[in-house]
Amino acid sequence: SAVISQKPSRDICQRGTSLTIQCQVDSQVTMMFWYRQQPGQSLTLIATANQGSEATYESGFVIDKFPISRPNLTFSTLTVSNMSPEDSSIYLCSVEDPDIVAGVTDTQYFGPGTRLTVL
Amino acid sequence: QQPVQSPQAVILREGEDAVINCSSSKALYSVHWYRQKHGEAPVFLMILLKGGEQKGHDKISASFNEKKQQSSLYLTASQLSYSGTYFCGTVYIAGGTSYGKLTFGQGTILTVHP
């Protein structure tokens, strides 16, 4: 499976500022995803990022708040803008890593996550 | 719409068995199971495609009942390392094809004691 890294691993930020989270994959992948996991909660999809096209955002998430870049097939960034304490969460990127032999195309693997605390 | 997992939490002693269920109100294309330990990323366990197949992974296996739109994760002879939160993720069918994105259940907290 693909090896995924994220930077930073954690950060503490002041309200009103912005943080950009990087996601790097060791192989080329078509589909990358950004999730938010609030404390003690499940994973919620923020957006799908495909190389060469605009990110597709889920209901409740907007580009002005969570701009995403996907400049190539191994890298993506998520920016959390104008932060408030409610943005304190773990942000995870994932990639779809198809298993052609098994005929499975939509298995997702997650990066280690970025733990964000907003004061 | 989020799939529903049950139970919300389960406590076991080493060697005991557990079953975690994941139910959907929508037609499913696939069900994905993950385990997340505290402070870590979710780790992929297995995927089940529609067709009612059962898969195994050491002493962890799962089934997919297409009629009931339900999947069950079976943990047998539990070990301390099984402790964590288990999530099912579902891919729905829309327009005859898979919708593509994962929707996660609320999670089941599994605690295994010595």
Short mmCIF file of C-alpha atoms in Angstrom, two decimals:
data_model
loop_
_atom_site.label_atom_id
_atom_site.label_comp_id
_atom_site.label_asym_id
_atom_site.label_seq_id
_atom_site.Cartn_x
_atom_site.Cartn_y
_atom_site.Cartn_z
CA SER A 1 0.00 0.00 0.00
CA ALA A 2 1.01 3.63 -0.49
CA VAL A 3 3.08 5.33 2.21
CA ILE A 4 1.62 8.68 3.22
CA SER A 5 3.22 11.45 5.27
CA GLN A 6 1.70 14.65 6.63
CA LYS A 7 3.21 17.87 7.88
CA PRO A 8 2.94 19.24 10.47
CA SER A 9 2.04 16.36 12.79
CA ARG A 10 0.53 18.83 15.25
CA ASP A 11 0.22 22.55 15.76
CA ILE A 12 -1.26 25.06 18.16
CA CYS A 13 -2.59 28.18 16.44
CA GLN A 14 -4.24 31.44 17.38
CA ARG A 15 -7.75 32.19 16.25
CA GLY A 16 -7.99 34.16 13.04
CA THR A 17 -4.83 32.68 11.56
CA SER A 18 -4.46 30.05 8.84
CA LEU A 19 -2.58 26.75 8.69
CA THR A 20 -1.56 24.78 5.63
CA ILE A 21 -1.27 21.02 5.99
CA GLN A 22 0.79 19.03 3.51
CA CYS A 23 0.19 15.47 2.37
CA GLN A 24 2.89 13.57 0.48
CA VAL A 25 2.51 10.10 -1.06
CA ASP A 26 5.34 7.83 -2.16
CA SER A 27 3.59 6.82 -5.38
CA GLN A 28 1.33 8.46 -7.92
CA VAL A 29 -2.33 8.30 -7.01
CA THR A 30 -5.39 9.66 -8.75
CA MET A 31 -7.73 10.18 -5.83
CA MET A 32 -6.79 11.98 -2.62
CA PHE A 33 -9.18 12.88 0.15
CA TRP A 34 -9.17 15.19 3.16
CA TYR A 35 -11.04 14.25 6.33
CA ARG A 36 -11.70 15.93 9.65
CA GLN A 37 -12.00 14.00 12.88
CA GLN A 38 -13.27 16.06 15.79
CA PRO A 39 -12.38 14.85 19.30
CA GLY A 40 -14.02 11.51 20.02
CA GLN A 41 -15.90 11.54 16.73
CA SER A 42 -15.91 9.68 13.45
CA LEU A 43 -14.24 10.74 10.23
CA THR A 44 -15.99 13.32 8.08
CA LEU A 45 -15.01 13.87 4.47
CA ILE A 46 -14.11 17.49 3.71
CA ALA A 47 -13.29 17.20 0.01
CA THR A 48 -11.95 15.04 -2.77
CA ALA A 49 -8.85 16.33 -4.54
CA ASN A 50 -8.04 15.10 -8.02
CA GLN A 51 -5.01 16.29 -9.89
CA GLY A 52 -5.81 18.74 -12.63
CA SER A 53 -9.26 19.69 -11.45
CA GLU A 54 -10.93 21.69 -8.73
CA ALA A 55 -11.52 19.92 -5.44
CA THR A 56 -15.03 18.65 -4.79
CA TYR A 57 -16.35 19.75 -1.39
CA GLU A 58 -18.88 17.97 0.78
CA SER A 59 -21.92 19.62 2.23
CA GLY A 60 -20.95 21.94 5.06
CA PHE A 61 -17.43 22.62 3.77
CA VAL A 62 -16.53 25.53 1.48
CA ILE A 63 -13.47 26.43 -0.54
CA ASP A 64 -12.97 29.80 1.17
CA LYS A 65 -12.58 28.07 4.52
CA PHE A 66 -10.69 24.97 3.34
CA PRO A 67 -8.81 25.75 0.11
CA ILE A 68 -7.10 22.70 -1.36
CA SER A 69 -4.31 22.39 -3.88
CA ARG A 70 -3.36 19.29 -5.85
CA PRO A 71 -0.41 20.26 -8.05
CA ASN A 72 0.64 16.72 -8.97
CA LEU A 73 -0.14 13.05 -8.42
CA THR A 74 1.88 12.71 -5.20
CA PHE A 75 1.09 15.88 -3.23
CA SER A 76 -1.79 17.91 -1.86
CA THR A 77 -2.32 20.69 0.66
CA LEU A 78 -5.29 21.66 2.79
CA THR A 79 -5.46 25.12 4.32
CA VAL A 80 -7.64 25.80 7.33
CA SER A 81 -8.40 29.53 7.07
CA ASN A 82 -9.44 32.12 9.62
CA MET A 83 -9.39 29.50 12.35
CA SER A 84 -11.63 29.36 15.39
CA PRO A 85 -11.55 26.96 18.36
CA GLU A 86 -14.25 24.90 16.60
CA ASP A 87 -11.64 23.97 13.99
CA SER A 88 -9.64 22.07 16.59
CA SER A 89 -9.54 18.55 15.15
CA ILE A 90 -7.37 15.94 13.57
CA TYR A 91 -7.07 16.46 9.83
CA LEU A 92 -6.26 13.37 7.79
CA CYS A 93 -5.46 12.86 4.17
CA SER A 94 -6.11 9.56 2.48
CA VAL A 95 -5.43 8.07 -0.92
CA GLU A 96 -7.21 5.54 -2.99
CA ASP A 97 -4.83 2.69 -3.74
CA PRO A 98 -6.39 0.19 -6.10
CA ASP A 99 -5.60 -3.51 -5.87
CA ILE A 100 -5.79 -4.52 -9.50
CA VAL A 101 -5.15 -8.21 -8.77
CA ALA A 102 -8.05 -8.37 -6.33
CA GLY A 103 -10.21 -6.24 -8.59
CA VAL A 104 -10.76 -3.66 -5.85
CA THR A 105 -10.45 -0.03 -6.81
CA ASP A 106 -11.57 2.06 -3.87
CA THR A 107 -9.53 0.99 -0.87
CA GLN A 108 -8.33 4.05 1.05
CA TYR A 109 -5.23 4.38 3.18
CA PHE A 110 -4.75 7.17 5.67
CA GLY A 111 -1.86 9.40 6.51
CA PRO A 112 -0.80 9.87 10.16
CA GLY A 113 -2.93 12.99 10.59
CA THR A 114 -2.35 16.55 11.78
CA ARG A 115 -3.60 17.40 15.26
CA LEU A 116 -4.70 21.04 15.29
CA THR A 117 -5.52 23.02 18.40
CA VAL A 118 -6.90 26.53 18.01
CA LEU A 119 -6.75 28.85 21.01
CA GLN B 1 -26.33 9.14 5.39
CA GLN B 2 -24.05 7.65 8.00
CA PRO B 3 -24.09 3.84 8.54
CA VAL B 4 -25.02 2.74 12.05
CA GLN B 5 -22.61 0.66 14.09
CA SER B 6 -23.49 -1.49 17.08
CA PRO B 7 -22.58 -1.85 19.82
CA GLN B 8 -21.10 1.55 20.66
CA ALA B 9 -18.61 -0.04 23.01
CA VAL B 10 -17.57 -3.50 24.12
CA ILE B 11 -15.25 -4.70 26.86
CA LEU B 12 -13.59 -8.10 26.61
CA ARG B 13 -11.07 -10.23 28.41
CA GLU B 14 -8.25 -11.71 26.37
CA GLY B 15 -9.40 -14.77 24.48
CA GLU B 16 -13.04 -13.72 24.26
CA ASP B 17 -14.91 -13.10 21.01
CA ALA B 18 -16.77 -10.03 19.75
CA VAL B 19 -19.01 -9.05 16.86
CA ILE B 20 -19.39 -5.51 15.55
CA ASN B 21 -22.23 -4.71 13.18
CA CYS B 22 -22.56 -2.02 10.53
CA SER B 23 -25.97 -1.31 8.99
CA SER B 24 -26.99 0.93 6.12
CA SER B 25 -30.33 2.21 4.89
CA LYS B 26 -28.91 2.60 1.38
CA ALA B 27 -27.79 -0.04 -1.12
CA LEU B 28 -24.12 -0.77 -0.59
CA TYR B 29 -21.39 -1.36 -3.11
CA SER B 30 -18.69 -2.12 -0.56
CA VAL B 31 -17.93 -2.05 3.15
CA HIS B 32 -14.49 -1.14 4.51
CA TRP B 33 -13.32 -1.87 8.04
CA TYR B 34 -10.68 0.15 9.89
CA ARG B 35 -9.16 0.09 13.37
CA GLN B 36 -7.89 3.27 14.99
CA LYS B 37 -5.78 3.31 18.13
CA HIS B 38 -5.71 6.42 20.27
CA GLY B 39 -3.61 9.16 18.70
CA GLU B 40 -3.00 7.19 15.52
CA ALA B 41 -4.43 7.10 12.01
CA PRO B 42 -7.09 4.57 11.02
CA VAL B 43 -5.56 1.34 9.73
CA PHE B 44 -7.26 -0.54 6.92
CA LEU B 45 -8.35 -4.05 7.89
CA MET B 46 -10.38 -5.36 4.98
CA ILE B 47 -12.88 -4.57 2.28
CA LEU B 48 -15.98 -6.53 1.32
CA LEU B 49 -17.70 -6.10 -2.00
CA LYS B 50 -21.40 -6.70 -2.62
CA GLY B 51 -22.00 -10.35 -3.19
CA GLY B 52 -22.19 -11.56 0.43
CA GLU B 53 -18.57 -12.66 0.66
CA GLN B 54 -16.70 -13.30 3.84
CA LYS B 55 -13.09 -12.37 4.30
CA GLY B 56 -10.53 -13.33 6.91
CA HIS B 57 -7.49 -11.63 8.37
CA ASP B 58 -5.74 -13.68 11.09
CA LYS B 59 -8.45 -14.05 13.75
CA ILE B 60 -10.43 -11.14 12.38
CA SER B 61 -13.01 -11.83 9.69
CA ALA B 62 -16.03 -10.08 8.25
CA SER B 63 -19.15 -10.80 6.27
CA PHE B 64 -21.41 -8.73 4.04
CA ASN B 65 -25.12 -9.47 3.84
CA GLU B 66 -26.32 -7.71 0.70
CA LYS B 67 -30.00 -8.40 1.43
CA LYS B 68 -29.84 -6.72 4.82
CA GLN B 69 -27.28 -4.09 3.71
CA GLN B 70 -25.27 -5.06 6.73
CA SER B 71 -21.73 -6.10 7.48
CA SER B 72 -20.39 -7.78 10.59
CA LEU B 73 -16.82 -7.85 11.86
CA TYR B 74 -15.85 -10.92 13.89
CA LEU B 75 -12.95 -10.83 16.33
CA THR B 76 -12.11 -14.22 17.78
CA ALA B 77 -9.79 -15.09 20.64
CA SER B 78 -9.18 -11.39 21.21
CA GLN B 79 -5.73 -10.07 22.04
CA LEU B 80 -4.70 -6.93 23.88
CA SER B 81 -3.59 -5.48 20.54
CA TYR B 82 -7.17 -5.58 19.27
CA SER B 83 -8.10 -2.66 21.52
CA GLY B 84 -9.09 0.47 19.63
CA THR B 85 -11.99 2.07 17.84
CA TYR B 86 -13.39 0.16 14.89
CA PHE B 87 -14.99 2.07 12.04
CA CYS B 88 -16.93 0.77 9.10
CA GLY B 89 -16.89 2.85 5.94
CA THR B 90 -19.50 2.32 3.29
CA VAL B 91 -19.59 3.05 -0.42
CA TYR B 92 -23.11 3.41 -1.73
CA ILE B 93 -24.60 2.47 -5.06
CA ALA B 94 -26.08 5.35 -7.04
CA GLY B 95 -27.37 5.16 -10.57
CA GLY B 96 -26.22 1.57 -10.87
CA THR B 97 -22.60 2.31 -10.06
CA SER B 98 -20.66 2.93 -6.90
CA TYR B 99 -20.77 6.44 -5.54
CA GLY B 100 -17.06 6.22 -4.85
CA LYS B 101 -16.62 8.00 -1.54
CA LEU B 102 -16.52 6.49 1.92
CA THR B 103 -19.05 7.38 4.60
CA PHE B 104 -17.97 6.28 8.07
CA GLY B 105 -20.02 4.94 10.95
CA GLN B 106 -19.75 6.48 14.38
CA GLY B 107 -17.28 3.85 15.59
CA THR B 108 -17.23 1.02 18.14
CA ILE B 109 -14.79 1.25 21.04
CA LEU B 110 -13.27 -2.15 21.81
CA THR B 111 -11.31 -2.63 25.02
CA VAL B 112 -9.51 -5.89 25.73
CA HIS B 113 -8.33 -6.51 29.30
CA PRO B 114 -5.74 -9.09 30.41
#
